[in-house]
Coordinates of C-alpha atoms and ligand atoms in Angstrom, one line a residue:
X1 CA -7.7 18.1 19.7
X2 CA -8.2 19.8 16.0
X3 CA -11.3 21.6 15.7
X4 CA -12.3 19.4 13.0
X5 CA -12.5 16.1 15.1
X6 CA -14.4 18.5 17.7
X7 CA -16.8 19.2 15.3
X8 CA -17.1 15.5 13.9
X9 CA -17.5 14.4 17.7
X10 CA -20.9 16.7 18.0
X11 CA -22.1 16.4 14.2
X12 CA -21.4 12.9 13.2
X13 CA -21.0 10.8 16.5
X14 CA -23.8 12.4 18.3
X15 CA -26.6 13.3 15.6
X16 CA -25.6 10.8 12.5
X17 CA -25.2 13.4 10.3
X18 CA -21.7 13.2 8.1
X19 CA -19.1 15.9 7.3
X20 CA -19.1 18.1 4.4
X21 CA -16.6 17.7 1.8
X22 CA -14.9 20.9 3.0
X23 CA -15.2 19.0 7.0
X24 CA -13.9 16.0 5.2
X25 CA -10.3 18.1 3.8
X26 CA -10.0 19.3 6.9
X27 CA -9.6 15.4 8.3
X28 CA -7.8 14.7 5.2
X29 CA -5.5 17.5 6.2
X30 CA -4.5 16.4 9.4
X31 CA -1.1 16.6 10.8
X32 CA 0.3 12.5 11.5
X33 CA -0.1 12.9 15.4
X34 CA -3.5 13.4 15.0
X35 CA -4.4 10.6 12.4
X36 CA -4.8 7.8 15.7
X37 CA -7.3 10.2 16.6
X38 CA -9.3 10.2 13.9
X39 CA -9.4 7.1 13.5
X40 CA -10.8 6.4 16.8
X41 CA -13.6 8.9 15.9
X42 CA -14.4 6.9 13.1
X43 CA -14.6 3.8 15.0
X44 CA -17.2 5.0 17.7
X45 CA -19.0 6.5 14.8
X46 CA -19.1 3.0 13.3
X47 CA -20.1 1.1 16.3
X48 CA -22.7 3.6 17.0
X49 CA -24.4 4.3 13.7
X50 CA -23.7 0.3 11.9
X51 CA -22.8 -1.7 15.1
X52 CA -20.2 -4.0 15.2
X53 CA -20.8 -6.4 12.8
X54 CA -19.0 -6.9 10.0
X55 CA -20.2 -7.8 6.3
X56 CA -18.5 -10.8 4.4
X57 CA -18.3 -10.8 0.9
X58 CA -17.2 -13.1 -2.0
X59 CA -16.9 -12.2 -5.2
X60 CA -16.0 -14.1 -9.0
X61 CA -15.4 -13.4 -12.3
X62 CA -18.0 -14.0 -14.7
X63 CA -16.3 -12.7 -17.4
X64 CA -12.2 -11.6 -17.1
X65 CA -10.5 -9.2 -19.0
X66 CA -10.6 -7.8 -22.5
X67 CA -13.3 -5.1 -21.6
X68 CA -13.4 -1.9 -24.4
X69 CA -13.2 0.6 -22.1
X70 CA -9.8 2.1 -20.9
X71 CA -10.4 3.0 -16.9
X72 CA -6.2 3.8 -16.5
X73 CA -5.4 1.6 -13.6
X74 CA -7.4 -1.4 -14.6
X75 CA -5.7 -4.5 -15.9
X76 CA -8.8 -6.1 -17.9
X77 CA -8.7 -3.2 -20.2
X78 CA -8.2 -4.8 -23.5
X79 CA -6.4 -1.5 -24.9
X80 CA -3.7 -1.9 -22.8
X81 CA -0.9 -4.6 -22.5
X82 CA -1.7 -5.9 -19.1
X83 CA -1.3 -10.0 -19.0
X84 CA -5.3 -10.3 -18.4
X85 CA -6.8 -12.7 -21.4
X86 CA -10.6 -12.9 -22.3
X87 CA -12.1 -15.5 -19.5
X88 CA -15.8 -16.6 -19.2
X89 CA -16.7 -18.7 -16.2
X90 CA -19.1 -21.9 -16.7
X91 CA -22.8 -21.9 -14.3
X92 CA -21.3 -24.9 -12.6
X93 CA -17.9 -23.0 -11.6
X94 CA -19.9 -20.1 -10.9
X95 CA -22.1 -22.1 -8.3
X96 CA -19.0 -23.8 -6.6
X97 CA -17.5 -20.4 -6.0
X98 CA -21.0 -19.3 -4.1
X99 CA -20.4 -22.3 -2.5
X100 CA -17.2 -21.9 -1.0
X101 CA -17.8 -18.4 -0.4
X102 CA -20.7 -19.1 1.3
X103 CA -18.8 -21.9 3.6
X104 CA -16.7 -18.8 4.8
X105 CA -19.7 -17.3 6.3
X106 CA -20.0 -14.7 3.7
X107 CA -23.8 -13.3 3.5
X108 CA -22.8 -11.7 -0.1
X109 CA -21.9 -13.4 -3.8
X110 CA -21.0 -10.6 -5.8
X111 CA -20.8 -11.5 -9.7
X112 CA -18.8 -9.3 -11.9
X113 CA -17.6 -8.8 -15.5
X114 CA -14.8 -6.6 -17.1
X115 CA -17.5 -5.1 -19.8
X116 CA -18.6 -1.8 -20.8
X117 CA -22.5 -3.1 -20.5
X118 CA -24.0 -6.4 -20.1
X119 CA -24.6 -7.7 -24.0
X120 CA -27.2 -10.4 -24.4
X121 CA -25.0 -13.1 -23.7
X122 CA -24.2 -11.5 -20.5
X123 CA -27.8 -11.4 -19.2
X124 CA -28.2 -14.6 -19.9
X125 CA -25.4 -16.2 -18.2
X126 CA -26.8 -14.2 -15.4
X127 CA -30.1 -15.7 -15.7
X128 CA -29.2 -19.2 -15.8
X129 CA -26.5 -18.1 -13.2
X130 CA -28.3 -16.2 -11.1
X131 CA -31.3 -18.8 -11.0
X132 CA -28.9 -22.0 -10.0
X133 CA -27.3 -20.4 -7.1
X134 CA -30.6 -19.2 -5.5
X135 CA -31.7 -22.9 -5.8
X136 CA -28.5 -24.2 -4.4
X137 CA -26.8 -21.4 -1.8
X138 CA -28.0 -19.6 0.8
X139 CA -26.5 -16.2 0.0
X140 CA -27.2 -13.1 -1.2
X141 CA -26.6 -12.1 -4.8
X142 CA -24.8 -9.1 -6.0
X143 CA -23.9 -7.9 -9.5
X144 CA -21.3 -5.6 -11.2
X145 CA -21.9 -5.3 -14.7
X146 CA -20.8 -2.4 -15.6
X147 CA -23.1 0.5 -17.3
X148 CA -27.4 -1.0 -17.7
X149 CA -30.6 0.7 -19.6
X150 CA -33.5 0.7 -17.5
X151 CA -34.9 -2.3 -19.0
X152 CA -31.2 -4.3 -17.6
X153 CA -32.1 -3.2 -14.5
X154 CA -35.5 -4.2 -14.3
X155 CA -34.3 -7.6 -15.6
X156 CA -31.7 -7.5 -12.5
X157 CA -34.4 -6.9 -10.0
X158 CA -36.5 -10.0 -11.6
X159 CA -33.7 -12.7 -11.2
X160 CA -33.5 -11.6 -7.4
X161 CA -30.1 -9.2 -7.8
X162 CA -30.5 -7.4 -4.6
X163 CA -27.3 -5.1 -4.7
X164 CA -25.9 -3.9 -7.9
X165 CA -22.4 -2.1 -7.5
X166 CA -21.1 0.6 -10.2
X167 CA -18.2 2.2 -8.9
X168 CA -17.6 6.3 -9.7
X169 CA -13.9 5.3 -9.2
X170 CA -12.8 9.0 -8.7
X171 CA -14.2 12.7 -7.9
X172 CA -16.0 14.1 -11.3
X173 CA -13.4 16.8 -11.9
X174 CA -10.3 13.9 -12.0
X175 CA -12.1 11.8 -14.1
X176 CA -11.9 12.3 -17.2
X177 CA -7.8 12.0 -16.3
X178 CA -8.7 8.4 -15.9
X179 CA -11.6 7.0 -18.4
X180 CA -11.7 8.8 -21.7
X181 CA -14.1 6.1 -23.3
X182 CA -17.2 6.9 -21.0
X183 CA -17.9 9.9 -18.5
X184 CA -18.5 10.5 -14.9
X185 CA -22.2 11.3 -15.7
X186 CA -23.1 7.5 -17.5
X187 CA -21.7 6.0 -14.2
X188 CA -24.0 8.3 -11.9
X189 CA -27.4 7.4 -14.3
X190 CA -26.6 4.1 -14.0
X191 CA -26.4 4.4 -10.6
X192 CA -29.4 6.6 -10.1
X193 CA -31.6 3.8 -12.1
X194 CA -30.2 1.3 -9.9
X195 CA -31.0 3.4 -6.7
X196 CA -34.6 4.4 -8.5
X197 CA -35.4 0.3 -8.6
X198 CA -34.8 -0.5 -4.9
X199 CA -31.5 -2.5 -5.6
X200 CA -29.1 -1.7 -2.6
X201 CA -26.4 0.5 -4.3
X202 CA -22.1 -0.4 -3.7
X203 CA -20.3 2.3 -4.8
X204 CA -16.9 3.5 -4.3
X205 CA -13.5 4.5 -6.0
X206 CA -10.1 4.1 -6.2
X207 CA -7.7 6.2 -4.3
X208 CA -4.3 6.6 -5.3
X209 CA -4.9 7.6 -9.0
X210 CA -2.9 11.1 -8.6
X211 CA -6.2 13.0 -7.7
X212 CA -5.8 15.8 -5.2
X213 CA -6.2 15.6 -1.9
X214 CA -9.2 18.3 -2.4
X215 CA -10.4 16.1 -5.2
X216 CA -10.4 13.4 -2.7
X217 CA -12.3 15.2 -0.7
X218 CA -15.1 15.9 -3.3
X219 CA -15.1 12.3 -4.0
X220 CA -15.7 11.8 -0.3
X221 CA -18.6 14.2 -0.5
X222 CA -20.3 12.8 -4.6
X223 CA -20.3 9.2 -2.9
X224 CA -22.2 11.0 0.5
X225 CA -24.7 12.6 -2.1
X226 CA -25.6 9.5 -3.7
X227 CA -25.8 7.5 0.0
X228 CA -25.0 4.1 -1.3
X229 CA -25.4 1.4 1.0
X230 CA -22.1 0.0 0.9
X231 CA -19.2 1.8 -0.5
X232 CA -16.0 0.0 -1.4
X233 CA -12.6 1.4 -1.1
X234 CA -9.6 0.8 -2.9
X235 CA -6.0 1.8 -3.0
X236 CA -3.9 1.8 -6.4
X237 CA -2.4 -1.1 -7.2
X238 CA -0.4 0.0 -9.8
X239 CA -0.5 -3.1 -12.5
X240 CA 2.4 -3.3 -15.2
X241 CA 1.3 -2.8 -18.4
X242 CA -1.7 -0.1 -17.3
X243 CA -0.9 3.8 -17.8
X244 CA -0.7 3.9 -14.1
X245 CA 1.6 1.1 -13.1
X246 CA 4.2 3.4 -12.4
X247 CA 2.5 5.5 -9.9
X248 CA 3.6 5.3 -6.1
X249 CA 1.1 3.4 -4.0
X250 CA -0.6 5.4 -1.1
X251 CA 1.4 5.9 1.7
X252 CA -0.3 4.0 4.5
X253 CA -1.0 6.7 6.8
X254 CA -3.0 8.9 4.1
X255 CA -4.9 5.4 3.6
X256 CA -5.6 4.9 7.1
X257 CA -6.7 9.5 6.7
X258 CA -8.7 8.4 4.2
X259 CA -10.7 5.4 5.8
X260 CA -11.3 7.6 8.5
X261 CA -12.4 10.9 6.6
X262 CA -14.7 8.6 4.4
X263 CA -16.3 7.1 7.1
X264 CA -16.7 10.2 9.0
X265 CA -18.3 11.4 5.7
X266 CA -21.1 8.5 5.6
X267 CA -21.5 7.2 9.0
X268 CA -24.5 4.5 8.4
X269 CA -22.8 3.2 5.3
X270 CA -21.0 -0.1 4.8
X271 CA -17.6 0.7 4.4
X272 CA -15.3 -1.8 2.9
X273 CA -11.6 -2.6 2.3
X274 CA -11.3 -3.4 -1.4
X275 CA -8.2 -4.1 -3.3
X276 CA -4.8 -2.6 -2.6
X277 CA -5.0 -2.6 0.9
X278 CA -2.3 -5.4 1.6
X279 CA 0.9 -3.3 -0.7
X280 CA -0.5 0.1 1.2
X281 CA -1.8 -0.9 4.5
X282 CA 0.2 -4.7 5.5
X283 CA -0.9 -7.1 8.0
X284 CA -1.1 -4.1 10.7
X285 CA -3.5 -1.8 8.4
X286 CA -6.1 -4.2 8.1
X287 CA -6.4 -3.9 11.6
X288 CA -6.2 -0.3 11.9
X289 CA -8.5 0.2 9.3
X290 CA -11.1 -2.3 11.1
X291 CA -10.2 -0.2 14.3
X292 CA -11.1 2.8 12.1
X293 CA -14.2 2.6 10.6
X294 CA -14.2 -0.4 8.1
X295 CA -16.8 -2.7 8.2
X296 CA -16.9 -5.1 5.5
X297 CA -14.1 -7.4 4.2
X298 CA -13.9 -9.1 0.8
X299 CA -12.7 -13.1 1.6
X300 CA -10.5 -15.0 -1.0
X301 CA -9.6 -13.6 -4.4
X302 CA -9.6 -10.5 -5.5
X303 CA -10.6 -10.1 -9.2
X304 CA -6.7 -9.9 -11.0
X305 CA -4.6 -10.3 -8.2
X306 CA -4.3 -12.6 -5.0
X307 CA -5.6 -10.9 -1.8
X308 CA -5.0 -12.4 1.9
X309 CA -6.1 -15.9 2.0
X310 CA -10.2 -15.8 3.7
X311 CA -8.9 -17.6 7.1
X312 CA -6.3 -14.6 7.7
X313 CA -9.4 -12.1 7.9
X314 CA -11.8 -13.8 9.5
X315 CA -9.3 -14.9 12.4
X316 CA -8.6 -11.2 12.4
X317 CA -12.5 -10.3 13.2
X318 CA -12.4 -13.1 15.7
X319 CA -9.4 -11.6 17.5
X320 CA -11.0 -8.1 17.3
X321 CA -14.3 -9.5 19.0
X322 CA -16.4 -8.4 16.0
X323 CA -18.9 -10.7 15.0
X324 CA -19.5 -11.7 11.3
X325 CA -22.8 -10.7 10.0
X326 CA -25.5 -13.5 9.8
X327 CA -28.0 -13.8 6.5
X328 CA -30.9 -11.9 7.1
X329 CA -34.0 -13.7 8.2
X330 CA -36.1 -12.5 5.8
X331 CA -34.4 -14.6 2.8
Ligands
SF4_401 S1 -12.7 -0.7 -14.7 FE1 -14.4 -1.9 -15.6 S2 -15.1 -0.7 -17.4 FE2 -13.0 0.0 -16.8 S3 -11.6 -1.2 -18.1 FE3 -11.8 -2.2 -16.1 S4 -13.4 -3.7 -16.4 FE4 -13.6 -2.2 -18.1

């Protein structure tokens, strides 16, 4: 066995405490026999530090495409030519999606926008939005709205918001390969502020963007720092039109490192499959990865592109004996 999963065994399984980001190259860096092996790690680690249930999540688009900034691999960057038009979604549409999602058995409604910032118009949608799903559907509601000021936080925490996700996207050093309208360092205020109010933070990245595999590591070991409580991972899904759709997708076994070496990194986080898993993973990686140290699934849409239809995952959970997590009591 490598002396890195040794070490992981004593460290992470038995006292909780996660790998360093130099621990984290070293599982990044190991050899393909050894990658089952890991992965196994990661799953005990799961089952011992989150237990095996498994968070559901919906999400919808409040607001789709045309968003000023120019994150490289996103396709509702209105600089680039991607095919994603300017969409706003009404309240009504907005509380049937809660619905449905929450007919899947989803415990999460997560409401995003393609925007820089939340403008006026934005908060109030939210407001009104916000305030007819609570009275409606028995779900939690999160938010992605890109950067807030302290006082769109504090509005977030009034409407009942309890998770706000921000995503770093990348490692600090390959960033500013990737966004050139906004830095590494607006993202992590926001997401201190968000932290500093007592909304749950979601924050993850994108792998696959042409960082390093040591960059990937510091990623690994910026997201551990901050200790978000749910941290969503996604694989390049290179989208024509974007100044990375012509970059190779990750090669399903450095995914299926990855999942493990993240996990291994944060072992109490929620740890969730985001987009790009289905072109770098298949049918047989979402398994694997659930066998690996995932722990939440997104159901139904993704926000630009189609991911596996909600029954195909939930079947999947079913079949793997892990049990869908219930609503808290305490709403
Ligand atoms: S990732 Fe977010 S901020 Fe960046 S272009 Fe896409 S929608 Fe805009």
């Amino acid at each position: 066995m490598p002396e890195i999963l040794d070490i992981a065994r004593a460290q992470v399984l038995e006292r909780g405490t996660g790998l360093d980001e130099a621990g984290v190259l070293a599982v990044l860096r190991l050899p393909d026999e050894h990658v089952p092996d890991a992965l196994q790690l990661a799953h005990e680690v799961r089952m011992r530090w989150c237990g095996p249930e498994v968070e559901v999540e919906g999400i919808v688009s409040l607001k789709t495409g045309g968003c000023p900034e120019d994150c490289h691999f996103c396709s509702q960057s209105g600089l680039f030519t991607s095919p994603v038009r300017s969409v706003w979604l009404d309240i009504p549409s907005l509380v049937e999606a809660a619905k449905q999602t929450a007919a899947t058995g989803a415990t999460e409604f997560c409401i995003v926008a393609a925007v820089r910032g939340p403008d006026e118009r934005l908060m109030k949608q939210m407001r009104e939005g916000v305030a007819a799903i609570k009275a409606e559907v028995d779900i939690q509601v999160a938010a992605s709205l890109g950067m807030l000021s302290q006082e769109q936080v504090d509005e977030l925490v009034e409407m009942g918001v309890h998770r706000y996700n921000h995503n770093l996207e990348t490692s600090r050093t390959y960033f500013p390969n990737v966004v050139t309208t906004h830095s590494w360092e607006e993202r992590w205020d926001t997401l201190r502020m968000v932290r500093d109010s007592g909304m749950e933070v979601c924050c993850g990245g994108i792998l696959g963007l042409g960082e390093t595999v040591e960059q990937r590591a510091e990623f690994a070991a910026q997201l551990a720092e901050l200790d978000p409580h749910e941290v969503p991972l996604n694989f390049l899904n290179p989208r024509p039109g974007t100044p990375l759709g012509d970059r190779p997708v990750v090669e399903g076994k450095d995914a299926l490192r990855a999942i493990a070496a993240f996990r291994l990194a944060m072992p109490r986080t929620i740890l969730r499959y985001a987009g790009g898993r289905e072109i770098t993973l298949g049918d047989l990686g979402t398994r694997d990865g659930l066998l690996g140290g995932i722990n939440a699934v997104i159901v139904g849409n993704y926000l630009t592109t189609l991911g596996r239809p909600a029954s195909a995952d939930l079947e999947l959970l079913d079949d793997l004996k892990m049990p869908v997590k219930a609503l808290s009591a305490t709403l």
